[in-house]
Structure formats: C-alpha cells, structure tokens
Amino acid sequence: MIKKVFRKSMLIRSSGRSTDYISPSFGYGCLYNCSYCYMKRHKPSGLDIARNTNDILTEINSHAYFDVTEKPNQTHEKYITYDISCNEDFALHAKYHNWEHIFRFFKNHEIAMGSFATKYVNKDLLSYNPESKIRIRFSLMPQIYSDQLEQNTSKIIDRIEAIDDFIEAGYDVHINFSPVIVVDGWLEEYAELFKQVDSIVKYKDKVKAEVIFLTHNEKKHNYNIENNLPGEELLWFPSLQERKISQYGGDNIRYEHNKKKQYIEDFKSVHSRIIPWNKIRYIF
C-alpha cells in the first residue's frame, strides 16, 4: 500500500558515516522485503511518500547554510552530504517521488549534496545528469546470499555493471558492501565478488566503498520465522553475536566485538589484495 502523507518531523540527524547527515524522510517504508532490513522492524509493509517535498528541501537548505561541518572529510572533500533515503530505497521508489525536482535541488545547491544506497538499478535515472551532486551507493553482497536475503532485487552483476553507466551519466558512485555476512566460506564468496567488481568497473579512480557488517534483530528474526522469509540461517548465529543498542536506540544483535575485529581484518586483507583501488571510506 502506497500512501501520501504530510511529513511533520523535519529532524535532520547526524550520521558521519555514509553521509554527514540524514535528511527528513521523503519516503518511509520499502516495497522490497529483504530479510535483514531494519526498516521492516518498524514498518513491515507499505510505503509512505511525503507530499510536502519542498518543506524537506527548505529544511535541508537552511541546515546546510548554518552547518559547521569541517571539509574535507571522509564523506566528501567539499560538500555537506545528506542521505535522502535512510528509510527507503529511493531508486526503487523514484516513480512515486518528484525525483528530478529533488535531484535538481542538490545539483544547483552551492554546498549540499544528496546520497542514497540502493539494491535496484533504475535506468530511468540515467536520463538526468546531476553533475556529481547525487551519490548512488550500490549495495553489493555475494549473489548466493542475495538470492536468499534480497529476493526480487536487481542481480548483483547488474548492479556492478551499472556503476560505470551511472558515472558516465553524471552521478557520483560508490559501493556499499552491506550487510557483510559471516558464514562458512564467506571470504571465498567475497573474493569472487571482488574479482567481479575488478573485472567490470572501468572508472576505478572514482569508486570508493563503505563496509557495514550485519546487524540483526530478535524481533525481525521472529518475524522472518513466522512469515517464512528465507535466509535466517545466514543471519541468526547467537554463538557469534552479542547484543547492541544502536545509535538511535534499537535493541539489536551484531557479531561479538572480538570476533568482529578479526572479521574486519580478514575482509580488508582480501579486499586490498583484489581491489586495492577501491578505497574503503569506513568499515564497522
């Protein structure tokens, strides 16, 4: 169910990882049904689309001009970056938004830049040149995991092949290795993924990465079991995981911190051996 709503909250939250800030939600919910999705913990179905888009853009504009973020930083060397899609997949839902209007706002803004992660290759977006003021972060994981955890999303090979297309169309493009899944043979699977990236991406000097290891949630785990969502055997490993209170208060589970330190080092080792050109902006 898709519903137009008046977005009341204009809170702009600090991020500091993928972007400097998270904008008020243009959309809330997702029409995908990925097994690990944190959004589904809060909104299991449906999608709310803000009908007061200009109010959100006005708030971002005001925020940017009064912001004191120091540049350069790891999110961008020049612009203040805003994640416009923290609570949805903007590329998937673009047809429900006035997306060209939103992109144009950032394209013409002196100091603000928009960014979003996606699991969908929306070729309609290629018709617009945002002149590098919109960053798309294509989410990647080994296809064998994606088949179970991200059903009906764009194939991983299609996402990788889209990287050059979107760069040529005028987008800033990064890779979002998220969530990283640790199971038997995981490093071998990621090595094959890195080899695919290395063989396909031409603009190696332009593409950076962010890496986020799996955070799961007992409520979502139970929901997946009750609704027969696939892939829970990849997500729920209490022997490897510990409780974690998220940055915004969620009660979740993640890989136990000492084990995770080793997983991070293992990931970076394989990554730097195969695609050293793909600079990791941050990893956690």
PDB file of C-alpha atoms in Angstrom:
ATOM      1  CA  MET A   1       0.000   0.000   0.000  1.00  0.00           C
ATOM      2  CA  ILE A   2       1.381   3.400  -1.010  1.00  0.00           C
ATOM      3  CA  LYS A   3       0.135   6.418   0.917  1.00  0.00           C
ATOM      4  CA  LYS A   4       0.814  10.133   0.527  1.00  0.00           C
ATOM      5  CA  VAL A   5       1.446  11.738   3.906  1.00  0.00           C
ATOM      6  CA  PHE A   6       2.327  15.153   5.284  1.00  0.00           C
ATOM      7  CA  ARG A   7       5.809  14.805   6.775  1.00  0.00           C
ATOM      8  CA  LYS A   8       5.642  16.504  10.164  1.00  0.00           C
ATOM      9  CA  SER A   9       9.077  15.741  11.536  1.00  0.00           C
ATOM     10  CA  MET A  10      11.802  17.856   9.960  1.00  0.00           C
ATOM     11  CA  LEU A  11      14.555  16.466  12.160  1.00  0.00           C
ATOM     12  CA  ILE A  12      17.939  16.267  10.443  1.00  0.00           C
ATOM     13  CA  ARG A  13      20.054  13.678  12.209  1.00  0.00           C
ATOM     14  CA  SER A  14      23.820  13.458  12.371  1.00  0.00           C
ATOM     15  CA  SER A  15      25.360  10.471  10.596  1.00  0.00           C
ATOM     16  CA  GLY A  16      29.068  10.911   9.956  1.00  0.00           C
ATOM     17  CA  ARG A  17      29.402   7.561   8.222  1.00  0.00           C
ATOM     18  CA  SER A  18      27.705   7.215   4.846  1.00  0.00           C
ATOM     19  CA  THR A  19      26.940  10.939   4.896  1.00  0.00           C
ATOM     20  CA  ASP A  20      27.306  13.894   7.216  1.00  0.00           C
ATOM     21  CA  TYR A  21      23.558  13.948   7.903  1.00  0.00           C
ATOM     22  CA  ILE A  22      20.304  12.059   7.393  1.00  0.00           C
ATOM     23  CA  SER A  23      17.520  14.153   5.929  1.00  0.00           C
ATOM     24  CA  PRO A  24      13.841  14.018   6.903  1.00  0.00           C
ATOM     25  CA  SER A  25      12.197  11.088   5.123  1.00  0.00           C
ATOM     26  CA  PHE A  26      10.962  11.667   1.593  1.00  0.00           C
ATOM     27  CA  GLY A  27       9.724   8.078   1.842  1.00  0.00           C
ATOM     28  CA  TYR A  28       9.190   5.773   4.801  1.00  0.00           C
ATOM     29  CA  GLY A  29       8.950   2.020   4.221  1.00  0.00           C
ATOM     30  CA  CYS A  30      10.069  -0.255   1.417  1.00  0.00           C
ATOM     31  CA  LEU A  31       8.443  -2.277  -1.340  1.00  0.00           C
ATOM     32  CA  TYR A  32      11.252  -4.819  -1.136  1.00  0.00           C
ATOM     33  CA  ASN A  33      11.162  -7.394   1.650  1.00  0.00           C
ATOM     34  CA  CYS A  34      14.805  -8.106   2.454  1.00  0.00           C
ATOM     35  CA  SER A  35      15.268 -10.468   5.377  1.00  0.00           C
ATOM     36  CA  TYR A  36      17.736  -8.242   7.241  1.00  0.00           C
ATOM     37  CA  CYS A  37      16.035  -4.864   6.648  1.00  0.00           C
ATOM     38  CA  TYR A  38      15.865  -2.709   9.764  1.00  0.00           C
ATOM     39  CA  MET A  39      13.039  -0.650   8.252  1.00  0.00           C
ATOM     40  CA  LYS A  40      10.800  -3.719   8.255  1.00  0.00           C
ATOM     41  CA  ARG A  41      11.191  -3.908  12.029  1.00  0.00           C
ATOM     42  CA  HIS A  42       9.283  -0.630  12.252  1.00  0.00           C
ATOM     43  CA  LYS A  43       7.053  -0.773   9.164  1.00  0.00           C
ATOM     44  CA  PRO A  44       6.532  -4.356   7.954  1.00  0.00           C
ATOM     45  CA  SER A  45       4.546  -3.352   4.883  1.00  0.00           C
ATOM     46  CA  GLY A  46       3.558  -0.379   2.769  1.00  0.00           C
ATOM     47  CA  LEU A  47       5.254   2.855   1.807  1.00  0.00           C
ATOM     48  CA  ASP A  48       4.548   6.416   2.919  1.00  0.00           C
ATOM     49  CA  ILE A  49       5.549   9.180   0.497  1.00  0.00           C
ATOM     50  CA  ALA A  50       5.922  12.743   1.768  1.00  0.00           C
ATOM     51  CA  ARG A  51       3.693  15.136  -0.140  1.00  0.00           C
ATOM     52  CA  ASN A  52       5.462  18.206   1.274  1.00  0.00           C
ATOM     53  CA  THR A  53       8.760  17.634  -0.529  1.00  0.00           C
ATOM     54  CA  ASN A  54       9.542  21.343  -0.688  1.00  0.00           C
ATOM     55  CA  ASP A  55       9.330  21.649   3.100  1.00  0.00           C
ATOM     56  CA  ILE A  56      12.012  18.964   3.413  1.00  0.00           C
ATOM     57  CA  LEU A  57      14.231  20.659   0.835  1.00  0.00           C
ATOM     58  CA  THR A  58      13.776  24.010   2.594  1.00  0.00           C
ATOM     59  CA  GLU A  59      14.879  22.418   5.867  1.00  0.00           C
ATOM     60  CA  ILE A  60      17.975  20.904   4.211  1.00  0.00           C
ATOM     61  CA  ASN A  61      18.798  24.254   2.621  1.00  0.00           C
ATOM     62  CA  SER A  62      18.590  26.096   5.935  1.00  0.00           C
ATOM     63  CA  HIS A  63      20.542  23.399   7.740  1.00  0.00           C
ATOM     64  CA  ALA A  64      23.367  23.416   5.184  1.00  0.00           C
ATOM     65  CA  TYR A  65      23.956  27.149   5.397  1.00  0.00           C
ATOM     66  CA  PHE A  66      24.168  27.109   9.189  1.00  0.00           C
ATOM     67  CA  ASP A  67      26.184  23.887   9.419  1.00  0.00           C
ATOM     68  CA  VAL A  68      29.734  23.888  10.798  1.00  0.00           C
ATOM     69  CA  THR A  69      30.928  20.534   9.395  1.00  0.00           C
ATOM     70  CA  GLU A  70      34.601  20.762   8.537  1.00  0.00           C
ATOM     71  CA  LYS A  71      35.612  19.869   4.998  1.00  0.00           C
ATOM     72  CA  PRO A  72      37.260  17.877   3.605  1.00  0.00           C
ATOM     73  CA  ASN A  73      36.155  14.769   5.498  1.00  0.00           C
ATOM     74  CA  GLN A  74      35.608  11.144   4.505  1.00  0.00           C
ATOM     75  CA  THR A  75      32.060  11.737   3.241  1.00  0.00           C
ATOM     76  CA  HIS A  76      33.182  14.356   0.703  1.00  0.00           C
ATOM     77  CA  GLU A  77      36.072  16.713   0.176  1.00  0.00           C
ATOM     78  CA  LYS A  78      33.855  19.738  -0.457  1.00  0.00           C
ATOM     79  CA  TYR A  79      30.096  19.290   0.026  1.00  0.00           C
ATOM     80  CA  ILE A  80      27.897  18.670   3.074  1.00  0.00           C
ATOM     81  CA  THR A  81      26.319  15.295   2.373  1.00  0.00           C
ATOM     82  CA  TYR A  82      22.738  14.279   3.155  1.00  0.00           C
ATOM     83  CA  ASP A  83      21.345  10.748   2.999  1.00  0.00           C
ATOM     84  CA  ILE A  84      17.919  11.253   1.414  1.00  0.00           C
ATOM     85  CA  SER A  85      16.932   7.593   1.614  1.00  0.00           C
ATOM     86  CA  CYS A  86      17.702   6.248   5.071  1.00  0.00           C
ATOM     87  CA  ASN A  87      14.186   4.834   5.461  1.00  0.00           C
ATOM     88  CA  GLU A  88      13.517   3.567   1.933  1.00  0.00           C
ATOM     89  CA  ASP A  89      15.152   2.514  -1.344  1.00  0.00           C
ATOM     90  CA  PHE A  90      14.900   5.768  -3.288  1.00  0.00           C
ATOM     91  CA  ALA A  91      15.840   4.278  -6.669  1.00  0.00           C
ATOM     92  CA  LEU A  92      13.128   1.643  -6.349  1.00  0.00           C
ATOM     93  CA  HIS A  93      10.525   4.205  -5.282  1.00  0.00           C
ATOM     94  CA  ALA A  94      11.638   7.056  -7.555  1.00  0.00           C
ATOM     95  CA  LYS A  95       8.466   6.950  -9.666  1.00  0.00           C
ATOM     96  CA  TYR A  96       6.446   7.877  -6.563  1.00  0.00           C
ATOM     97  CA  HIS A  97       8.642  10.928  -5.922  1.00  0.00           C
ATOM     98  CA  ASN A  98       9.268  14.094  -7.869  1.00  0.00           C
ATOM     99  CA  TRP A  99      12.817  12.797  -8.078  1.00  0.00           C
ATOM    100  CA  GLU A 100      14.087  15.186 -10.746  1.00  0.00           C
ATOM    101  CA  HIS A 101      12.987  18.116  -8.593  1.00  0.00           C
ATOM    102  CA  ILE A 102      14.876  16.670  -5.606  1.00  0.00           C
ATOM    103  CA  PHE A 103      17.983  15.963  -7.677  1.00  0.00           C
ATOM    104  CA  ARG A 104      17.836  19.441  -9.202  1.00  0.00           C
ATOM    105  CA  PHE A 105      17.821  20.991  -5.736  1.00  0.00           C
ATOM    106  CA  PHE A 106      21.130  19.318  -4.912  1.00  0.00           C
ATOM    107  CA  LYS A 107      22.594  19.854  -8.380  1.00  0.00           C
ATOM    108  CA  ASN A 108      22.076  23.612  -8.038  1.00  0.00           C
ATOM    109  CA  HIS A 109      22.965  23.886  -4.354  1.00  0.00           C
ATOM    110  CA  GLU A 110      26.262  25.563  -3.527  1.00  0.00           C
ATOM    111  CA  ILE A 111      27.236  23.357  -0.585  1.00  0.00           C
ATOM    112  CA  ALA A 112      24.792  20.428  -0.217  1.00  0.00           C
ATOM    113  CA  MET A 113      24.939  17.015  -1.895  1.00  0.00           C
ATOM    114  CA  GLY A 114      22.417  14.148  -1.845  1.00  0.00           C
ATOM    115  CA  SER A 115      23.206  10.461  -1.416  1.00  0.00           C
ATOM    116  CA  PHE A 116      21.386   7.149  -1.152  1.00  0.00           C
ATOM    117  CA  ALA A 117      22.065   3.409  -1.154  1.00  0.00           C
ATOM    118  CA  THR A 118      20.090   1.098  -3.414  1.00  0.00           C
ATOM    119  CA  LYS A 119      19.631  -2.509  -4.433  1.00  0.00           C
ATOM    120  CA  TYR A 120      17.762  -1.525  -7.603  1.00  0.00           C
ATOM    121  CA  VAL A 121      19.193  -0.450 -10.954  1.00  0.00           C
ATOM    122  CA  ASN A 122      16.747   2.217 -12.077  1.00  0.00           C
ATOM    123  CA  LYS A 123      17.788   3.139 -15.602  1.00  0.00           C
ATOM    124  CA  ASP A 124      15.231   5.962 -15.704  1.00  0.00           C
ATOM    125  CA  LEU A 125      17.640   7.929 -13.508  1.00  0.00           C
ATOM    126  CA  LEU A 126      20.221   7.832 -16.297  1.00  0.00           C
ATOM    127  CA  SER A 127      18.173  10.419 -18.174  1.00  0.00           C
ATOM    128  CA  TYR A 128      19.190  13.113 -15.692  1.00  0.00           C
ATOM    129  CA  ASN A 129      22.706  14.482 -15.157  1.00  0.00           C
ATOM    130  CA  PRO A 130      23.114  15.686 -11.562  1.00  0.00           C
ATOM    131  CA  GLU A 131      26.705  16.782 -12.265  1.00  0.00           C
ATOM    132  CA  SER A 132      28.138  14.644  -9.457  1.00  0.00           C
ATOM    133  CA  LYS A 133      25.872  16.214  -6.811  1.00  0.00           C
ATOM    134  CA  ILE A 134      23.974  12.946  -6.257  1.00  0.00           C
ATOM    135  CA  ARG A 135      25.885   9.939  -4.962  1.00  0.00           C
ATOM    136  CA  ILE A 136      24.433   6.489  -5.542  1.00  0.00           C
ATOM    137  CA  ARG A 137      25.826   3.723  -3.351  1.00  0.00           C
ATOM    138  CA  PHE A 138      25.128   0.366  -4.977  1.00  0.00           C
ATOM    139  CA  SER A 139      24.734  -2.303  -2.287  1.00  0.00           C
ATOM    140  CA  LEU A 140      26.688  -5.476  -3.048  1.00  0.00           C
ATOM    141  CA  MET A 141      26.988  -8.918  -1.485  1.00  0.00           C
ATOM    142  CA  PRO A 142      27.747 -12.334  -2.989  1.00  0.00           C
ATOM    143  CA  GLN A 143      24.853 -13.406  -5.215  1.00  0.00           C
ATOM    144  CA  ILE A 144      24.453 -16.667  -3.290  1.00  0.00           C
ATOM    145  CA  TYR A 145      23.491 -14.626  -0.215  1.00  0.00           C
ATOM    146  CA  SER A 146      21.474 -12.061  -2.140  1.00  0.00           C
ATOM    147  CA  ASP A 147      19.327 -14.837  -3.663  1.00  0.00           C
ATOM    148  CA  GLN A 148      18.065 -15.664  -0.179  1.00  0.00           C
ATOM    149  CA  LEU A 149      18.164 -12.339   1.640  1.00  0.00           C
ATOM    150  CA  GLU A 150      17.239  -9.829  -1.073  1.00  0.00           C
ATOM    151  CA  GLN A 151      14.707 -11.576  -3.240  1.00  0.00           C
ATOM    152  CA  ASN A 152      13.400  -9.642  -6.270  1.00  0.00           C
ATOM    153  CA  THR A 153      16.143  -7.019  -6.083  1.00  0.00           C
ATOM    154  CA  SER A 154      18.439  -6.314  -9.040  1.00  0.00           C
ATOM    155  CA  LYS A 155      21.025  -9.023  -9.645  1.00  0.00           C
ATOM    156  CA  ILE A 156      24.454  -8.279  -8.235  1.00  0.00           C
ATOM    157  CA  ILE A 157      26.058  -8.421 -11.683  1.00  0.00           C
ATOM    158  CA  ASP A 158      23.551  -5.810 -12.906  1.00  0.00           C
ATOM    159  CA  ARG A 159      24.407  -3.502 -10.012  1.00  0.00           C
ATOM    160  CA  ILE A 160      28.125  -3.823 -10.742  1.00  0.00           C
ATOM    161  CA  GLU A 161      27.612  -3.181 -14.453  1.00  0.00           C
ATOM    162  CA  ALA A 162      25.512  -0.110 -13.599  1.00  0.00           C
ATOM    163  CA  ILE A 163      28.416   1.577 -11.806  1.00  0.00           C
ATOM    164  CA  ASP A 164      30.097   2.804 -14.995  1.00  0.00           C
ATOM    165  CA  ASP A 165      26.764   3.688 -16.600  1.00  0.00           C
ATOM    166  CA  PHE A 166      25.814   5.980 -13.744  1.00  0.00           C
ATOM    167  CA  ILE A 167      29.256   7.577 -13.585  1.00  0.00           C
ATOM    168  CA  GLU A 168      29.033   8.341 -17.296  1.00  0.00           C
ATOM    169  CA  ALA A 169      25.556   9.819 -16.745  1.00  0.00           C
ATOM    170  CA  GLY A 170      26.941  12.293 -14.194  1.00  0.00           C
ATOM    171  CA  TYR A 171      26.465  10.548 -10.857  1.00  0.00           C
ATOM    172  CA  ASP A 172      28.982  10.105  -8.089  1.00  0.00           C
ATOM    173  CA  VAL A 173      29.005   6.328  -7.468  1.00  0.00           C
ATOM    174  CA  HIS A 174      30.302   4.323  -4.522  1.00  0.00           C
ATOM    175  CA  ILE A 175      29.922   0.699  -3.425  1.00  0.00           C
ATOM    176  CA  ASN A 176      28.050  -0.236  -0.268  1.00  0.00           C
ATOM    177  CA  PHE A 177      29.243  -3.657   0.925  1.00  0.00           C
ATOM    178  CA  SER A 178      26.333  -4.147   3.288  1.00  0.00           C
ATOM    179  CA  PRO A 179      25.438  -6.148   5.203  1.00  0.00           C
ATOM    180  CA  VAL A 180      28.572  -8.295   5.273  1.00  0.00           C
ATOM    181  CA  ILE A 181      27.525 -11.852   6.139  1.00  0.00           C
ATOM    182  CA  VAL A 182      29.874 -14.166   8.052  1.00  0.00           C
ATOM    183  CA  VAL A 183      29.244 -17.881   7.487  1.00  0.00           C
ATOM    184  CA  ASP A 184      31.408 -20.830   6.425  1.00  0.00           C
ATOM    185  CA  GLY A 185      33.206 -19.906   3.206  1.00  0.00           C
ATOM    186  CA  TRP A 186      32.293 -16.223   3.374  1.00  0.00           C
ATOM    187  CA  LEU A 187      35.769 -14.935   2.498  1.00  0.00           C
ATOM    188  CA  GLU A 188      35.888 -17.082  -0.627  1.00  0.00           C
ATOM    189  CA  GLU A 189      32.490 -15.744  -1.702  1.00  0.00           C
ATOM    190  CA  TYR A 190      33.570 -12.147  -1.157  1.00  0.00           C
ATOM    191  CA  ALA A 191      36.819 -12.776  -3.028  1.00  0.00           C
ATOM    192  CA  GLU A 192      34.770 -13.829  -6.057  1.00  0.00           C
ATOM    193  CA  LEU A 193      32.602 -10.724  -5.673  1.00  0.00           C
ATOM    194  CA  PHE A 194      35.696  -8.501  -5.589  1.00  0.00           C
ATOM    195  CA  LYS A 195      37.009 -10.185  -8.731  1.00  0.00           C
ATOM    196  CA  GLN A 196      33.726  -9.390 -10.495  1.00  0.00           C
ATOM    197  CA  VAL A 197      33.995  -5.760  -9.449  1.00  0.00           C
ATOM    198  CA  ASP A 198      37.607  -5.575 -10.583  1.00  0.00           C
ATOM    199  CA  SER A 199      36.888  -7.062 -13.996  1.00  0.00           C
ATOM    200  CA  ILE A 200      33.838  -4.883 -14.757  1.00  0.00           C
ATOM    201  CA  VAL A 201      34.393  -1.410 -13.300  1.00  0.00           C
ATOM    202  CA  LYS A 202      36.368   0.879 -15.606  1.00  0.00           C
ATOM    203  CA  TYR A 203      36.382   4.067 -13.541  1.00  0.00           C
ATOM    204  CA  LYS A 204      38.466   2.636 -10.753  1.00  0.00           C
ATOM    205  CA  ASP A 205      39.759   6.038  -9.666  1.00  0.00           C
ATOM    206  CA  LYS A 206      36.250   7.256  -8.875  1.00  0.00           C
ATOM    207  CA  VAL A 207      34.659   4.408  -6.893  1.00  0.00           C
ATOM    208  CA  LYS A 208      35.099   4.220  -3.119  1.00  0.00           C
ATOM    209  CA  ALA A 209      33.438   1.847  -0.665  1.00  0.00           C
ATOM    210  CA  GLU A 210      31.732   1.651   2.676  1.00  0.00           C
ATOM    211  CA  VAL A 211      31.564  -1.630   4.586  1.00  0.00           C
ATOM    212  CA  ILE A 212      28.941  -2.494   7.191  1.00  0.00           C
ATOM    213  CA  PHE A 213      28.815  -5.880   8.895  1.00  0.00           C
ATOM    214  CA  LEU A 214      25.457  -7.416   9.677  1.00  0.00           C
ATOM    215  CA  THR A 215      23.327  -6.075  12.489  1.00  0.00           C
ATOM    216  CA  HIS A 216      20.231  -8.209  13.072  1.00  0.00           C
ATOM    217  CA  ASN A 217      17.337  -8.004  15.489  1.00  0.00           C
ATOM    218  CA  GLU A 218      15.457 -10.609  17.516  1.00  0.00           C
ATOM    219  CA  LYS A 219      12.083  -9.075  16.668  1.00  0.00           C
ATOM    220  CA  LYS A 220      12.939  -9.232  12.960  1.00  0.00           C
ATOM    221  CA  HIS A 221      14.284 -12.764  13.402  1.00  0.00           C
ATOM    222  CA  ASN A 222      10.979 -13.901  14.867  1.00  0.00           C
ATOM    223  CA  TYR A 223       9.058 -12.077  12.131  1.00  0.00           C
ATOM    224  CA  ASN A 224      11.115 -13.831   9.462  1.00  0.00           C
ATOM    225  CA  ILE A 225      10.451 -17.229  11.005  1.00  0.00           C
ATOM    226  CA  GLU A 226       6.724 -16.598  11.395  1.00  0.00           C
ATOM    227  CA  ASN A 227       6.406 -15.355   7.812  1.00  0.00           C
ATOM    228  CA  ASN A 228       8.704 -17.953   6.225  1.00  0.00           C
ATOM    229  CA  LEU A 229      11.206 -15.411   4.933  1.00  0.00           C
ATOM    230  CA  PRO A 230      14.298 -17.195   3.609  1.00  0.00           C
ATOM    231  CA  GLY A 231      17.890 -16.892   4.759  1.00  0.00           C
ATOM    232  CA  GLU A 232      17.562 -16.812   8.516  1.00  0.00           C
ATOM    233  CA  GLU A 233      20.332 -19.408   8.746  1.00  0.00           C
ATOM    234  CA  LEU A 234      22.650 -16.712   7.346  1.00  0.00           C
ATOM    235  CA  LEU A 235      21.547 -14.063   9.833  1.00  0.00           C
ATOM    236  CA  TRP A 236      20.916 -15.689  13.191  1.00  0.00           C
ATOM    237  CA  PHE A 237      24.066 -17.025  14.875  1.00  0.00           C
ATOM    238  CA  PRO A 238      23.770 -16.386  18.637  1.00  0.00           C
ATOM    239  CA  SER A 239      27.087 -18.179  19.191  1.00  0.00           C
ATOM    240  CA  LEU A 240      28.824 -15.469  17.097  1.00  0.00           C
ATOM    241  CA  GLN A 241      26.715 -12.487  18.129  1.00  0.00           C
ATOM    242  CA  GLU A 242      26.112 -10.141  21.047  1.00  0.00           C
ATOM    243  CA  ARG A 243      23.503  -7.556  21.959  1.00  0.00           C
ATOM    244  CA  LYS A 244      23.987  -3.993  20.775  1.00  0.00           C
ATOM    245  CA  ILE A 245      21.991  -0.844  21.404  1.00  0.00           C
ATOM    246  CA  SER A 246      22.077   1.032  18.110  1.00  0.00           C
ATOM    247  CA  GLN A 247      22.933   4.717  17.686  1.00  0.00           C
ATOM    248  CA  TYR A 248      19.225   5.582  17.699  1.00  0.00           C
ATOM    249  CA  GLY A 249      18.149   3.233  20.457  1.00  0.00           C
ATOM    250  CA  GLY A 250      17.296  -0.064  18.771  1.00  0.00           C
ATOM    251  CA  ASP A 251      17.974  -3.292  20.659  1.00  0.00           C
ATOM    252  CA  ASN A 252      19.856  -5.391  18.113  1.00  0.00           C
ATOM    253  CA  ILE A 253      22.466  -8.107  17.785  1.00  0.00           C
ATOM    254  CA  ARG A 254      25.790  -7.930  15.976  1.00  0.00           C
ATOM    255  CA  TYR A 255      28.901 -10.072  15.682  1.00  0.00           C
ATOM    256  CA  GLU A 256      30.716 -10.330  19.016  1.00  0.00           C
ATOM    257  CA  HIS A 257      33.207  -7.466  19.114  1.00  0.00           C
ATOM    258  CA  ASN A 258      36.400  -9.511  19.438  1.00  0.00           C
ATOM    259  CA  LYS A 259      35.366 -11.838  16.626  1.00  0.00           C
ATOM    260  CA  LYS A 260      34.265  -8.863  14.549  1.00  0.00           C
ATOM    261  CA  LYS A 261      37.708  -7.259  14.833  1.00  0.00           C
ATOM    262  CA  GLN A 262      39.160 -10.332  13.163  1.00  0.00           C
ATOM    263  CA  TYR A 263      36.394 -10.455  10.551  1.00  0.00           C
ATOM    264  CA  ILE A 264      37.135  -6.840   9.651  1.00  0.00           C
ATOM    265  CA  GLU A 265      40.834  -7.535   9.265  1.00  0.00           C
ATOM    266  CA  ASP A 266      40.093 -10.603   7.146  1.00  0.00           C
ATOM    267  CA  PHE A 267      37.729  -8.631   4.913  1.00  0.00           C
ATOM    268  CA  LYS A 268      40.227  -5.785   4.451  1.00  0.00           C
ATOM    269  CA  SER A 269      43.016  -8.233   3.644  1.00  0.00           C
ATOM    270  CA  VAL A 270      41.073  -9.937   0.847  1.00  0.00           C
ATOM    271  CA  HIS A 271      39.664  -6.632  -0.394  1.00  0.00           C
ATOM    272  CA  SER A 272      43.078  -4.933  -0.590  1.00  0.00           C
ATOM    273  CA  ARG A 273      44.594  -7.926  -2.355  1.00  0.00           C
ATOM    274  CA  ILE A 274      41.984  -7.965  -5.149  1.00  0.00           C
ATOM    275  CA  ILE A 275      40.651  -4.402  -5.459  1.00  0.00           C
ATOM    276  CA  PRO A 276      43.181  -2.124  -3.732  1.00  0.00           C
ATOM    277  CA  TRP A 277      41.923   0.770  -5.885  1.00  0.00           C
ATOM    278  CA  ASN A 278      38.526   0.620  -4.148  1.00  0.00           C
ATOM    279  CA  LYS A 279      39.357   2.768  -1.109  1.00  0.00           C
ATOM    280  CA  ILE A 280      37.288   1.895   1.964  1.00  0.00           C
ATOM    281  CA  ARG A 281      35.865   5.089   3.431  1.00  0.00           C
ATOM    282  CA  TYR A 282      34.868   3.372   6.663  1.00  0.00           C
ATOM    283  CA  ILE A 283      34.231  -0.132   7.941  1.00  0.00           C
ATOM    284  CA  PHE A 284      32.426  -1.346  11.047  1.00  0.00           C
TER     285      PHE A 284
END
